[in-house]
Coordinates of C-alpha atoms in Angstrom, one line a residue:
M1 CA 142.7 40.8 8.0
A2 CA 139.7 39.6 9.9
G3 CA 141.0 41.5 13.0
E4 CA 141.6 44.5 11.2
N5 CA 138.0 44.6 9.6
E6 CA 136.4 43.9 12.9
A7 CA 138.4 46.9 14.4
K8 CA 137.0 49.0 11.6
E9 CA 133.4 47.7 12.1
L10 CA 133.7 48.4 15.9
L11 CA 134.7 52.0 15.3
A12 CA 132.2 52.6 12.8
G13 CA 129.5 51.3 15.1
L14 CA 130.8 53.2 18.0
L15 CA 130.7 56.6 15.8
A16 CA 127.1 55.7 14.5
M17 CA 125.9 55.0 17.9
L18 CA 127.4 58.5 19.3
G19 CA 125.7 60.3 16.5
E20 CA 122.3 58.9 17.3
S21 CA 121.8 60.2 20.8
S22 CA 123.5 61.3 23.9
P23 CA 125.3 58.1 25.1
A24 CA 125.0 56.5 28.7
A25 CA 127.7 54.5 29.9
N26 CA 125.8 51.2 29.1
S27 CA 125.6 52.1 25.5
L28 CA 129.4 52.9 25.5
D29 CA 129.8 49.4 27.1
R30 CA 128.6 47.9 23.8
F31 CA 131.8 48.9 22.1
A32 CA 134.5 49.5 24.9
H33 CA 135.4 47.8 28.2
P34 CA 133.6 49.5 31.1
D35 CA 137.1 50.5 32.4
C36 CA 138.2 51.8 29.1
R37 CA 140.6 54.7 29.4
W38 CA 139.7 57.7 27.4
D39 CA 142.4 60.3 26.6
I40 CA 140.9 63.5 25.1
F41 CA 142.7 66.6 23.9
H42 CA 142.6 69.5 26.7
P43 CA 140.6 70.5 28.7
F44 CA 139.1 67.1 29.0
N45 CA 142.4 65.1 29.3
Q46 CA 142.3 61.5 31.1
L47 CA 138.9 60.0 31.8
D48 CA 138.8 56.7 33.4
G49 CA 136.1 54.4 32.4
N50 CA 132.9 54.7 30.3
R51 CA 130.8 56.3 32.9
A52 CA 133.3 59.2 33.2
A53 CA 133.5 59.6 29.4
A54 CA 129.7 59.6 29.0
A55 CA 129.3 62.3 31.8
Q56 CA 132.2 64.5 31.3
F57 CA 132.7 64.4 27.5
W58 CA 130.0 62.8 25.3
G59 CA 127.1 64.2 27.4
P60 CA 128.4 67.9 27.2
L61 CA 129.2 67.4 23.3
R62 CA 125.9 66.2 22.6
A63 CA 124.2 68.9 24.7
A64 CA 126.3 71.5 22.7
L65 CA 125.6 70.1 19.3
P66 CA 122.3 68.2 19.8
D67 CA 121.9 67.4 16.2
Y68 CA 125.5 66.4 15.4
E69 CA 126.6 64.0 12.8
H70 CA 130.1 62.4 12.1
R71 CA 131.6 62.7 8.7
T72 CA 134.5 60.1 8.2
A73 CA 137.2 61.2 5.9
F74 CA 139.1 57.8 6.2
M75 CA 139.7 54.8 8.5
L76 CA 143.0 53.0 9.1
A77 CA 143.3 49.7 10.8
G78 CA 146.4 47.4 11.7
S79 CA 148.6 46.4 14.5
Y80 CA 151.4 48.0 16.2
E81 CA 153.6 46.7 19.1
G82 CA 151.2 43.8 19.2
R83 CA 148.0 45.7 19.8
A84 CA 145.1 45.7 17.3
M85 CA 144.3 49.4 16.5
V86 CA 142.1 51.5 14.4
S87 CA 142.3 55.3 13.5
S88 CA 140.0 57.9 11.7
M89 CA 139.6 61.5 11.1
G90 CA 136.8 63.7 10.1
H91 CA 134.4 66.2 11.2
L92 CA 131.6 66.6 13.5
I93 CA 129.0 68.9 12.0
G94 CA 125.8 70.3 13.8
T95 CA 124.1 73.2 15.3
F96 CA 126.1 74.8 18.0
D97 CA 123.2 75.4 20.6
H98 CA 124.9 75.4 23.9
P99 CA 128.4 76.0 25.3
L100 CA 131.2 73.6 24.9
A101 CA 134.2 73.9 27.3
G102 CA 133.0 77.4 27.9
I103 CA 132.9 78.6 24.2
P104 CA 129.8 80.4 23.5
P105 CA 127.2 78.8 21.0
T106 CA 126.7 80.4 17.7
R107 CA 123.1 78.9 17.3
G108 CA 124.2 77.8 13.7
L109 CA 126.2 75.3 11.8
I110 CA 129.6 74.6 13.3
F111 CA 132.4 72.2 12.0
L112 CA 134.6 70.3 14.8
R113 CA 137.5 68.7 13.4
F114 CA 137.7 65.4 15.2
G115 CA 140.3 62.4 15.3
I116 CA 140.2 59.1 17.0
H117 CA 142.5 56.3 17.7
G118 CA 141.1 53.1 19.4
T119 CA 143.0 50.0 20.8
V120 CA 141.1 46.7 20.6
R121 CA 141.2 44.0 23.3
D122 CA 139.0 40.8 23.2
G123 CA 136.6 42.5 20.8
L124 CA 136.1 45.8 22.6
F125 CA 138.1 49.0 22.8
S126 CA 140.3 49.2 25.8
H127 CA 141.9 52.5 25.2
I128 CA 140.6 55.4 23.1
H129 CA 142.4 58.7 22.3
I130 CA 140.2 61.6 20.9
L131 CA 141.7 64.5 19.2
L132 CA 139.7 68.0 18.8
D133 CA 140.3 71.2 17.3
L134 CA 138.6 73.4 19.8
V135 CA 140.6 76.4 18.8
D136 CA 138.9 76.3 15.5
V137 CA 135.5 76.1 17.2
M138 CA 136.7 79.3 19.1
R139 CA 137.4 80.9 15.6
Q140 CA 134.0 80.2 14.4
A141 CA 132.4 81.4 17.5
G142 CA 134.3 84.8 17.3
V143 CA 136.3 84.1 20.4
Y144 CA 139.8 83.2 18.8
P145 CA 142.5 83.4 21.3
F146 CA 145.7 83.9 19.4
R147 CA 147.2 86.2 16.5
T148 CA 146.2 86.0 13.2
M149 CA 146.9 82.5 11.7
P150 CA 149.9 82.4 9.2
G151 CA 148.2 79.8 7.1
S152 CA 144.8 79.4 5.8
S153 CA 142.0 79.1 8.4
E154 CA 139.5 77.3 5.9
Q155 CA 138.1 74.0 6.7
W156 CA 140.1 70.9 5.8
P157 CA 138.9 69.0 2.9
F158 CA 138.5 65.5 2.7
P159 CA 140.7 63.3 0.4
P160 CA 139.7 62.7 -3.3
S161 CA 137.2 59.8 -3.7
D162 CA 138.3 56.3 -4.5
T163 CA 141.7 56.7 -2.8
G164 CA 141.1 53.8 -0.1
A165 CA 141.1 53.7 3.5
S166 CA 137.4 53.4 3.9
S167 CA 135.5 51.7 6.8
H168 CA 135.0 48.6 4.6
T169 CA 138.5 48.1 3.0
I170 CA 142.0 46.9 4.2
D171 CA 145.0 47.0 2.1
S172 CA 148.0 46.0 4.4
T173 CA 150.3 45.4 1.8
R174 CA 150.1 48.8 0.1
G175 CA 150.0 50.1 3.8
V176 CA 153.4 48.7 4.6
R177 CA 154.9 50.7 1.7
S178 CA 152.9 53.8 2.7
L179 CA 154.1 53.8 6.3
Q180 CA 157.7 53.2 5.2
I181 CA 157.6 56.4 3.2
V182 CA 156.3 58.3 6.1
H183 CA 159.0 56.9 8.4
E184 CA 161.7 57.7 6.1
M185 CA 160.5 61.3 5.8
Q186 CA 160.3 61.7 9.5
M187 CA 163.8 60.2 10.1
G188 CA 165.0 62.9 7.6
L189 CA 163.9 65.7 9.6
P190 CA 166.3 68.3 10.8
P191 CA 167.8 67.3 14.1
A192 CA 167.2 69.4 17.2
G193 CA 169.3 72.4 17.3
A194 CA 170.2 72.5 13.6
K195 CA 170.3 75.9 12.1
I196 CA 167.4 76.0 9.7
T197 CA 167.9 77.6 6.4
A198 CA 165.9 77.7 3.2
E199 CA 168.6 75.1 1.7
S200 CA 168.6 72.8 4.6
S201 CA 164.6 72.8 4.8
R202 CA 164.6 71.5 1.2
A203 CA 167.1 68.8 1.9
N204 CA 166.7 65.3 3.4
H205 CA 163.0 64.7 3.9
S206 CA 161.5 66.9 1.3
H207 CA 161.9 64.5 -1.6
H208 CA 159.2 62.5 0.0
W209 CA 156.8 65.4 -0.6
H210 CA 154.8 66.3 -3.6
G211 CA 155.7 69.6 -5.1
D212 CA 152.1 70.7 -4.5
M213 CA 151.7 69.0 -1.1
N214 CA 148.8 70.0 1.3
W215 CA 149.6 70.3 5.0
Y216 CA 146.3 70.9 6.9
G217 CA 147.2 72.4 10.4
P218 CA 145.0 73.1 13.4
A219 CA 143.7 76.4 14.1
G220 CA 146.4 78.7 15.5
I221 CA 148.8 77.6 12.6
G222 CA 146.5 77.2 9.6
S223 CA 147.0 75.2 6.5
T224 CA 149.6 75.5 3.8
R225 CA 150.4 74.3 0.2
G226 CA 153.7 73.4 -1.3
R227 CA 157.0 73.1 0.4
R228 CA 157.6 76.7 0.4
G229 CA 154.2 77.4 2.1
F230 CA 154.8 74.7 4.8
R231 CA 158.3 76.2 5.6
D232 CA 157.1 79.9 5.6
F233 CA 153.7 79.2 7.4
H234 CA 154.7 76.6 9.8
G235 CA 158.0 74.9 9.9
A236 CA 160.3 77.8 10.2
L237 CA 158.1 79.3 12.9
F238 CA 157.9 76.3 14.9
L239 CA 161.4 75.5 14.9
Q240 CA 162.2 79.1 16.0
A241 CA 160.0 78.8 18.9
F242 CA 161.3 75.3 19.9
G243 CA 164.8 74.8 18.6
D244 CA 165.5 71.8 20.8
R245 CA 162.4 70.1 20.0
T246 CA 162.9 66.2 19.6
G247 CA 160.6 63.1 19.7
F248 CA 160.4 60.7 22.6
P249 CA 162.1 57.4 21.9
R250 CA 159.8 54.4 22.2
I251 CA 161.2 51.7 24.3
E252 CA 160.7 48.2 22.8
G253 CA 158.6 46.1 25.3
G254 CA 157.8 49.3 27.4
S255 CA 154.4 50.6 28.5
A256 CA 151.7 51.3 25.7
D257 CA 151.1 54.4 27.5
A258 CA 154.6 55.7 27.5
P259 CA 155.6 58.8 25.6
G260 CA 156.4 58.5 21.8
H261 CA 154.4 56.9 19.0
F262 CA 151.8 54.6 20.4
I263 CA 150.3 54.1 17.0
R264 CA 152.0 53.6 13.5
L265 CA 149.6 52.2 11.0
G266 CA 149.7 51.9 7.2
D267 CA 146.5 51.0 5.1
G268 CA 146.3 51.4 1.4
N269 CA 147.7 54.8 0.4
Y270 CA 147.4 56.1 4.0
A271 CA 149.3 56.1 7.0
V272 CA 149.0 57.4 10.7
T273 CA 151.5 58.2 13.4
S274 CA 150.6 59.7 16.8
G275 CA 152.0 60.1 20.3
W276 CA 150.5 61.1 23.8
P277 CA 153.0 63.1 23.9
S278 CA 155.2 62.4 20.8
L279 CA 157.4 65.5 21.0
H280 CA 159.0 67.8 23.7
G281 CA 160.8 71.2 23.5
T282 CA 161.8 74.4 25.3
H283 CA 159.9 77.4 24.4
T284 CA 162.6 79.9 23.6
G285 CA 161.1 81.9 20.5
S286 CA 158.2 84.0 19.8
E287 CA 157.3 83.2 16.3
W288 CA 154.9 80.2 17.1
L289 CA 151.4 81.7 17.7
G290 CA 153.1 85.0 18.3
L291 CA 153.6 84.4 22.0
P292 CA 156.6 85.5 23.9
P293 CA 159.1 82.9 24.9
T294 CA 158.6 81.5 28.3
G295 CA 161.5 79.3 28.7
R296 CA 159.4 76.3 29.8
R297 CA 159.7 72.9 28.6
V298 CA 156.4 71.7 27.0
E299 CA 155.1 68.2 25.9
M300 CA 153.1 68.0 22.7
R301 CA 150.2 65.6 21.7
V302 CA 150.3 65.4 18.0
A303 CA 148.6 62.9 15.3
D304 CA 149.6 63.0 11.7
W305 CA 147.5 61.2 8.8
Y306 CA 149.1 61.1 5.6
R307 CA 148.0 60.3 2.0
I308 CA 150.6 58.8 -0.5
D309 CA 150.0 59.3 -4.1
E310 CA 150.7 56.9 -7.2
Q311 CA 154.1 58.2 -7.4
E312 CA 154.8 57.5 -3.8
K313 CA 154.9 61.1 -2.8
I314 CA 153.1 62.5 0.3
I315 CA 150.4 64.7 -1.1
D316 CA 148.1 65.3 1.9
N317 CA 149.0 65.5 5.6
W318 CA 146.2 66.1 8.1
V319 CA 147.7 67.3 11.5
M320 CA 146.0 67.3 15.1
I321 CA 147.9 69.2 17.7
D322 CA 146.7 69.9 21.1
I323 CA 147.5 73.3 21.3
P324 CA 145.3 74.3 24.3
H325 CA 147.7 71.8 26.3
I326 CA 150.8 73.2 25.0
V327 CA 149.9 76.7 25.8
Y328 CA 148.6 75.9 29.1
Q329 CA 152.0 74.3 30.0
M330 CA 153.5 77.6 28.9
G331 CA 151.2 79.4 31.4
L332 CA 148.2 80.5 29.2
D333 CA 144.8 78.9 30.1
I334 CA 142.7 79.9 27.1
F335 CA 139.6 78.5 28.5
H336 CA 140.0 80.3 32.0
D337 CA 140.6 83.5 30.0
L338 CA 137.6 82.7 27.8
K339 CA 135.2 83.0 30.8
F340 CA 135.9 86.6 31.3
R341 CA 135.6 87.4 27.7
V342 CA 132.3 85.7 27.4
D343 CA 131.0 87.4 30.6
P344 CA 133.0 90.6 31.6
S345 CA 131.0 90.9 34.8
I346 CA 132.7 87.9 36.4
E347 CA 135.3 89.0 39.0
R348 CA 138.7 88.0 38.1
L349 CA 140.6 86.2 40.9
P350 CA 144.2 85.4 41.2
E351 CA 145.5 83.2 38.3
P352 CA 145.8 79.6 38.9
P353 CA 149.4 78.2 39.3
L354 CA 151.2 77.6 36.1
A355 CA 151.3 73.9 35.0
S356 CA 154.2 71.9 34.1
A357 CA 154.6 69.4 31.2
G358 CA 152.3 66.6 31.4
E359 CA 149.6 68.0 33.7

């Protein structure tokens, strides 16, 4: 319990510091080991050490949103595979005054969906994962790169008040049951290659979901409500595009940085699972994002945060997917393409070589 509370205090302190000013490496050193590894959604990817994180990510983010503040929806802490870990999801809000990853500023209020997982060693973070919905920022800036979303593009709501998982509370006993429910649901998902019908999509895992479940998806997919909404606006489209999709098995005693779920925590009525990557599949269909099939195998960085209600049903599911990284592996670099949309006078050079999974 003490270690879990300390992990939450460490993350709360880091987020508070980051919201006060543009951080230098020495300010990050108060919360993370100097050689902390920072894994951030594409196009930032792996940054080694606080100096690189400050210069290549936090500095540009603060320049883009000079008055930003972090709004925390919930915070979970616990241990997984012997590591002390903490996770949170929320929004960064602020005035979008300067470009971010090439996205043109709006000079107005912007919402940036933001998730973070932290591994704690000797009282400081040794590894931090950051999840961003930059495609949603592109939408807000008027340069959305895909077809119209099948789901809702509205901003994700925070959970109801007094439902736990704050930065000051720990409920590991209830958290064990929450994580068990999520695990049972995930184990009931249709196997790779299975023919998906309306009937099969209602079977197995669906009894764990509330009838009026909310699935909050990233920009490109959008959010849905109810089992039918999830199936029609995401599940069926995703499975049509990646019929052989499957998870990476986690090897006991293996590297913490290996594919598969590196974090599985339950805290009160909440649970989180995430992998870097957690899924892989071959892009053979055109329904997902409306992109033509490429036949390419891609890896998927995904995080899911769940809220369980008093009847032990999954009522809310917030999902971060590194869509820019997925489509980059499919041969579409949305940030490269954005340069020419923002400034048509730029000369188009030959396209860069296509990336393979994991790059």
